Coordinates of C-alpha atoms in Angstrom, one line a residue:
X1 CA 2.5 29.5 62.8
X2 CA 1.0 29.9 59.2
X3 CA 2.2 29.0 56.6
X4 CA 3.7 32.2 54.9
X5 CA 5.2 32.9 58.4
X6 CA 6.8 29.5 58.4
X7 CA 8.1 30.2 54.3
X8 CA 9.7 33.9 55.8
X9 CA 10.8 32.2 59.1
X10 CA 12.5 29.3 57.0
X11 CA 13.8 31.9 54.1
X12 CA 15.4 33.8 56.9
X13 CA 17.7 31.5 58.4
X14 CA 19.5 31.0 54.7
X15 CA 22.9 33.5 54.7
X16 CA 22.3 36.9 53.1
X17 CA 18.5 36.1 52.6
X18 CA 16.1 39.2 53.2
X19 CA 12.6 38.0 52.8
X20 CA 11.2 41.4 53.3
X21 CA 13.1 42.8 50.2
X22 CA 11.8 40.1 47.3
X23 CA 8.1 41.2 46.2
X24 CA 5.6 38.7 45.4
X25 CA 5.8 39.3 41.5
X26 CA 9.4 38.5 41.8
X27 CA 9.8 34.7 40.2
X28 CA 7.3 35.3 37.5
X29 CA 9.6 38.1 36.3
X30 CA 12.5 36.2 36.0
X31 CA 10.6 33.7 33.9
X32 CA 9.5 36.1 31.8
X33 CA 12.3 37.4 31.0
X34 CA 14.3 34.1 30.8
X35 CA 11.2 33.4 27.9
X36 CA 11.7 36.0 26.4
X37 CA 15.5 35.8 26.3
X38 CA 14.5 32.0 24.5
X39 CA 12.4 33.9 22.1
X40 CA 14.9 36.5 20.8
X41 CA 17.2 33.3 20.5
X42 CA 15.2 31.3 18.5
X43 CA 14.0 34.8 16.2
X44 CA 17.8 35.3 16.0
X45 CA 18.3 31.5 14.9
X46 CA 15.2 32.0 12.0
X47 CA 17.1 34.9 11.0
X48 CA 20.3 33.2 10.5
X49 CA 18.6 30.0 9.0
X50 CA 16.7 32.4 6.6
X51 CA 20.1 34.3 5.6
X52 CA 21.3 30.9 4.8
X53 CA 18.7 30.2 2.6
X54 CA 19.1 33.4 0.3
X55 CA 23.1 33.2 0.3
X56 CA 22.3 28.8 -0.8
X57 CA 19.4 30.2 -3.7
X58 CA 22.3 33.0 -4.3
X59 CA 25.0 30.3 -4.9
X60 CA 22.5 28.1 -6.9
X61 CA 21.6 31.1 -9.3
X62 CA 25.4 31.5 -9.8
X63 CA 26.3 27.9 -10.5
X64 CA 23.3 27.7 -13.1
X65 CA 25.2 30.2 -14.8
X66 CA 28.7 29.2 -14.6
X67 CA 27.5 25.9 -15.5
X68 CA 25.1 27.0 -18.5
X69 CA 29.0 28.6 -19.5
X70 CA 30.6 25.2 -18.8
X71 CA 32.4 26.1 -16.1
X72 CA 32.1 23.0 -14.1
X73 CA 34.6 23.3 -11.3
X74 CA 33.1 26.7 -10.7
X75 CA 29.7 25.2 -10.7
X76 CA 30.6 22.9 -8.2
X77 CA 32.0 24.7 -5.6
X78 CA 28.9 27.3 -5.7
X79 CA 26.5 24.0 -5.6
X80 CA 28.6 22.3 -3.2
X81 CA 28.3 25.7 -1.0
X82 CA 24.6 26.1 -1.4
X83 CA 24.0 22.7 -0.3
X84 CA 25.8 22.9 2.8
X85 CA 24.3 26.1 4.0
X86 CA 20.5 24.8 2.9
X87 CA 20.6 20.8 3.0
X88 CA 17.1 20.7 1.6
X89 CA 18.0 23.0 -1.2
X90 CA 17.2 20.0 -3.9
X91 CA 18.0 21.8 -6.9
X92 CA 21.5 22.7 -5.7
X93 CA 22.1 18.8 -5.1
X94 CA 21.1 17.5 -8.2
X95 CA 22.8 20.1 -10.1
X96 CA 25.8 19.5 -8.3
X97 CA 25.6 15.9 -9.3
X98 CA 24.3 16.9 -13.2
X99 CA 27.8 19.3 -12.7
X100 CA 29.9 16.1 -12.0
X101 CA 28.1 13.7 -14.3
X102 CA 28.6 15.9 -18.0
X103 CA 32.2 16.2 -17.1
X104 CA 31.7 11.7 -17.2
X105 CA 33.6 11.0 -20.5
X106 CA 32.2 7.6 -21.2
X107 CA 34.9 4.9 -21.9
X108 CA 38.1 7.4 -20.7
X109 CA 39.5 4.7 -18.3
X110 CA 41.4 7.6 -16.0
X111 CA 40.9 7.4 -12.0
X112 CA 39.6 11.3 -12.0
X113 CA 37.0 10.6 -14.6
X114 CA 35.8 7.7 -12.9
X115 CA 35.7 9.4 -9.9
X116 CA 34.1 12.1 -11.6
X117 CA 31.2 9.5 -12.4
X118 CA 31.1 8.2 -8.6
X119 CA 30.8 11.4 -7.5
X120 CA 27.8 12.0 -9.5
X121 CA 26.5 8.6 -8.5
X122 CA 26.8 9.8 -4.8
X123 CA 25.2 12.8 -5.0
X124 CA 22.1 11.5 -6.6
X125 CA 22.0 8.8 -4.4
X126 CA 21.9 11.5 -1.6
X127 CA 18.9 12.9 -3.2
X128 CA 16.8 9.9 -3.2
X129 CA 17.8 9.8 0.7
X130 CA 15.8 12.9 1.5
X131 CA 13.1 12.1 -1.7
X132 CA 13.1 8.9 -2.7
X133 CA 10.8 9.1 -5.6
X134 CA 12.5 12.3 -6.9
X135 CA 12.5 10.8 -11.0
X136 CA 15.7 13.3 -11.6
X137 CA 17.9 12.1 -10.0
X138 CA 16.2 8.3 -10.9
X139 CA 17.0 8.4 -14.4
X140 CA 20.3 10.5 -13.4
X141 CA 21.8 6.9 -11.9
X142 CA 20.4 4.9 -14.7
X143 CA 22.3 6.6 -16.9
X144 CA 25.4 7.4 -15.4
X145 CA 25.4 3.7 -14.4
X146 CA 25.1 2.6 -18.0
X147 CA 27.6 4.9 -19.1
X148 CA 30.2 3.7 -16.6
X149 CA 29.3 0.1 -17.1
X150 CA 30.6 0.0 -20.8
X151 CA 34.4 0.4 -20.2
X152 CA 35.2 -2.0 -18.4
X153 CA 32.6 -4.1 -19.0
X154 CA 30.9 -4.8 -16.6
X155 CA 27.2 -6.8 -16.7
X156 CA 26.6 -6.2 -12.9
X157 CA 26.4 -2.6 -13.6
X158 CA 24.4 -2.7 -16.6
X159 CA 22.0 -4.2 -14.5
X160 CA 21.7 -1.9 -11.2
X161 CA 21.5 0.9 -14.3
X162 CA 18.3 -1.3 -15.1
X163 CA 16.8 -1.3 -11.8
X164 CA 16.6 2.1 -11.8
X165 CA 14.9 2.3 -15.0
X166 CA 12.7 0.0 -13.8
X167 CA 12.2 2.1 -10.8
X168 CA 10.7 4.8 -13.1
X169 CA 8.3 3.1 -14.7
X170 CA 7.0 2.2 -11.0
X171 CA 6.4 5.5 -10.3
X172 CA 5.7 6.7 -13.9
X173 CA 4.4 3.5 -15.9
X174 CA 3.2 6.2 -19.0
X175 CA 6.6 7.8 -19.9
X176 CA 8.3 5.6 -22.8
X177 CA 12.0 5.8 -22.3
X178 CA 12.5 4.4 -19.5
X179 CA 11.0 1.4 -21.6
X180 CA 13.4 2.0 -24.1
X181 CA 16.7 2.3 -22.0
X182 CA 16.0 -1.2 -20.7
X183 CA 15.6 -2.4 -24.1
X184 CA 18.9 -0.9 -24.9
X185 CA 20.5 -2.7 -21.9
X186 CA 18.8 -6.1 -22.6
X187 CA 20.4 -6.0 -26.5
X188 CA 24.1 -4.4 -25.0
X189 CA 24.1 -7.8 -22.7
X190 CA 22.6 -10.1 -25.7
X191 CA 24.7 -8.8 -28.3
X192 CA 28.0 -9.0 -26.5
X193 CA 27.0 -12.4 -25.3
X194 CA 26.4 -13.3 -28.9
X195 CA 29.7 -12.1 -29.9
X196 CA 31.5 -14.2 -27.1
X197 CA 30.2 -17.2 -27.7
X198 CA 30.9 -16.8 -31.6
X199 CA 34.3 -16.1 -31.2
X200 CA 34.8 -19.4 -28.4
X201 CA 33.0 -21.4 -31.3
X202 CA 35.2 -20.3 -34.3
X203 CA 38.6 -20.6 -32.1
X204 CA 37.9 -24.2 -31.7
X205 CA 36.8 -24.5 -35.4
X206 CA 39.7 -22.8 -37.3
X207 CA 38.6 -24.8 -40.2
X208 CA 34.6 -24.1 -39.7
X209 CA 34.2 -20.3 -38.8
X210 CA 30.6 -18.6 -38.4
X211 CA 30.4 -15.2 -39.4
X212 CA 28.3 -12.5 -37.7
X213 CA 25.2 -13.2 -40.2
X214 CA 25.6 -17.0 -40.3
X215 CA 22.8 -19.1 -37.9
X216 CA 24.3 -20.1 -34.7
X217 CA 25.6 -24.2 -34.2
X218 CA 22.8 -26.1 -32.6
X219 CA 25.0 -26.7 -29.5
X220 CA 26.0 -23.1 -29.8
X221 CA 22.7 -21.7 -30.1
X222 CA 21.0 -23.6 -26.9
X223 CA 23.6 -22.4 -24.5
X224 CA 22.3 -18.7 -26.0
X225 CA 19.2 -19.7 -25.5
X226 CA 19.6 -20.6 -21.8
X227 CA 21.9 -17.5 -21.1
X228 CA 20.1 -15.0 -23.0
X229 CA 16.7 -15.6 -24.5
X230 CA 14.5 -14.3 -21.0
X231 CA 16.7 -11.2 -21.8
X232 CA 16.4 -10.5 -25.3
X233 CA 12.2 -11.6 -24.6
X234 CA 12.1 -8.8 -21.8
X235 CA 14.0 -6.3 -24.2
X236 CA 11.5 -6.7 -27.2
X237 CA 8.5 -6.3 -24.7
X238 CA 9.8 -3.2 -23.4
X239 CA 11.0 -2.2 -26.6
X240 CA 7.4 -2.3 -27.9
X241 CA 5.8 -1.1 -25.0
X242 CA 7.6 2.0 -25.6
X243 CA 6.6 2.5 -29.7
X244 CA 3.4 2.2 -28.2
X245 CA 3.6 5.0 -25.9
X246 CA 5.5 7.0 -28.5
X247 CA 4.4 5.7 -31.8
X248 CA 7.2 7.4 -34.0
X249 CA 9.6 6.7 -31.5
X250 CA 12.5 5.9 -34.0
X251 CA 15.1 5.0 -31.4
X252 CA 13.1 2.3 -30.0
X253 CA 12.6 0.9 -33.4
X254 CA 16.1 0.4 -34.4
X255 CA 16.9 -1.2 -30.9
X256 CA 13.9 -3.4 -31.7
X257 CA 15.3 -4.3 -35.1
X258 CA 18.4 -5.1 -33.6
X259 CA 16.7 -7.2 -30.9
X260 CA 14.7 -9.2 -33.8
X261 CA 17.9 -9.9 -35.3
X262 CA 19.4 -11.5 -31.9
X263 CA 16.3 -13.1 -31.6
X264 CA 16.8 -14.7 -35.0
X265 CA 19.7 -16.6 -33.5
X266 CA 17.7 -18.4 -30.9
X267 CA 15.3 -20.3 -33.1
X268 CA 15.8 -23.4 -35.2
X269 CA 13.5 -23.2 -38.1
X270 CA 14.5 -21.4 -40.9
X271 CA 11.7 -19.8 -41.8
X272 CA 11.3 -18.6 -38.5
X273 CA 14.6 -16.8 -38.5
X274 CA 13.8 -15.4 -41.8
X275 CA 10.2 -14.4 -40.4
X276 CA 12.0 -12.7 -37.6
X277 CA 14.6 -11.2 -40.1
X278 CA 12.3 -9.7 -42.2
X279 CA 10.6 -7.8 -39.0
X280 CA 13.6 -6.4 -38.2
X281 CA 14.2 -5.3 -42.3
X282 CA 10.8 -3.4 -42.0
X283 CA 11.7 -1.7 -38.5
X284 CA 14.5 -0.1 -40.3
X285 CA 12.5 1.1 -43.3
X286 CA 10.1 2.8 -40.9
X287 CA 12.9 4.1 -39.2
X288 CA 14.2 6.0 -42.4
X289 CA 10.8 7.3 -43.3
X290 CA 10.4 8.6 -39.7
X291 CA 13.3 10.3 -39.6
X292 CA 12.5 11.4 -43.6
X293 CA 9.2 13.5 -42.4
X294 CA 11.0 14.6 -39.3
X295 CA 13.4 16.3 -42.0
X296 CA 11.1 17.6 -43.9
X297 CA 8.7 19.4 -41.1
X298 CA 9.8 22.8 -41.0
X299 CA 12.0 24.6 -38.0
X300 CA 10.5 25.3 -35.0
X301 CA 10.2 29.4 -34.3

């Protein structure tokens, strides 16, 4: 027997088969078809996924207005939509967390506006996910991060605000505030330090107190010196690294100044402290004059 005889002969012993009636060109026909039934699935899918896309950009460009209006909660819910029908819609997320973070009121202890600052926290945090060197939404947790950490206070947080500072100036060593915030941070944890262990001295010395401008007790000023001198050393260097970068950066000058000052209370030589004084004196009067020419430039068109 050969061997299409035997196929036929072995066809026609299944029930209700008829051999004779099922052409050659049959089976290549059904997978064609059942390709091209796959096809029109997967064109219908790109059509749906590209409808998606315009209603997320639609619901974007309508947030961006609402929210250029301030209004937030309408922003939100058209961000929040536009992210969920196009996931890699960026702009949508990290307005939708910029949306939650300028409604932060810094130091309002209420449970909605500090959920209103996690939230934001979140949703930036889900943008680094999906791009983790994405500087936005970098500098967007630094700073929501040092807003939240003032009331309560709470060191822990200044710090992971810091790290993400520091995490810019990885990826972008040549912009200057990033610099600067961390200077800001170092002083905040220096000068609150200060203040602390002021107050601890002068309640055991009713009869003895130190004022804010008066040199720091030897004992008191070592135990500054151990807590806080790397930090107010690491918040001058940045300090200065950003003037450099900027030169009239006026900001960074009076952080600086204030930095000097804290500085000041670490040393032991009097004419040291007033060398260090008299740096942070001069940081102030280029400050003013800064901020004198900047006055006196005329308006932009």
């Amino acid at each position: 027997m050969t061997h299409a005889s035997s196929v036929i002969s072995a066809s026609s012993t299944r029930p209700g088969s008829k051999p004779w009636l099922t052409p050659a060109w049959a089976g290549p026909l059904r997978f064609a078809r059942r390709a091209s039934a796959s096809a029109a699935l997967l064109i219908l899918a790109a059509g749906l996924s590209g409808c998606s896309k315009l209603k997320a950009r639609d619901l974007l460009n309508k947030g961006v207005a609402a929210y250029k209006n301030a209004q937030y909660d309408t922003a939100i819910e058209d961000f929040k939509q536009a992210k969920d029908l196009d996931p890699g819609l960026m702009n949508a997320r990290l307005y939708l967390a910029t949306a939650y973070a300028s409604q932060y009121i810094p130091g309002a202890p209420s449970e909605q506006n500090v959920r209103l600052g996690t939230q934001a926290v979140n949703e930036f945090k889900e943008v680094l996910q999906l791009d983790p060197n994405n500087l936005s939404a970098i500098d967007g947790i630094g700073s929501i991060l040092f807003q939240m950490a003032g009331t309560p206070y709470d060191p822990k947080q200044f710090e992971e605000s810091k790290s993400y500072h520091q995490k810019h100036i990885e990826l972008n060593p040549n912009h200057p505030e990033p610099y600067y915030w961390i200077g800001v941070i170092d002083w905040t944890l220096a000068f609150r330090g200060n203040g602390e262990l002021r107050a601890a001295y002068n309640r055991e010395h009713v009869n003895k107190q130190v004022r804010d401008d008066d040199a720091l007790p030897p004992a008191v000023r070592a135990d500054y010196v151990s807590k806080y001198g790397a930090l107010v050393d690491e918040g001058i260097a940045y300090l200065q690294k950003a003037i450099q970068l900027k030169p009239d950066y006026d900001d960074a000058m009076a952080y600086l100044n204030l930095l000097y000052r804290r500085k000041a209370d670490m040393v032991e030589s009097a004419d040291e402290r007033a060398n260090l004084k008299k740096q942070a004196d001069e940081l102030i009067d280029k400050v003013k004059e800064i901020k004198q020419k900047r006055a006196e430039q005329p308006p932009p068109p």
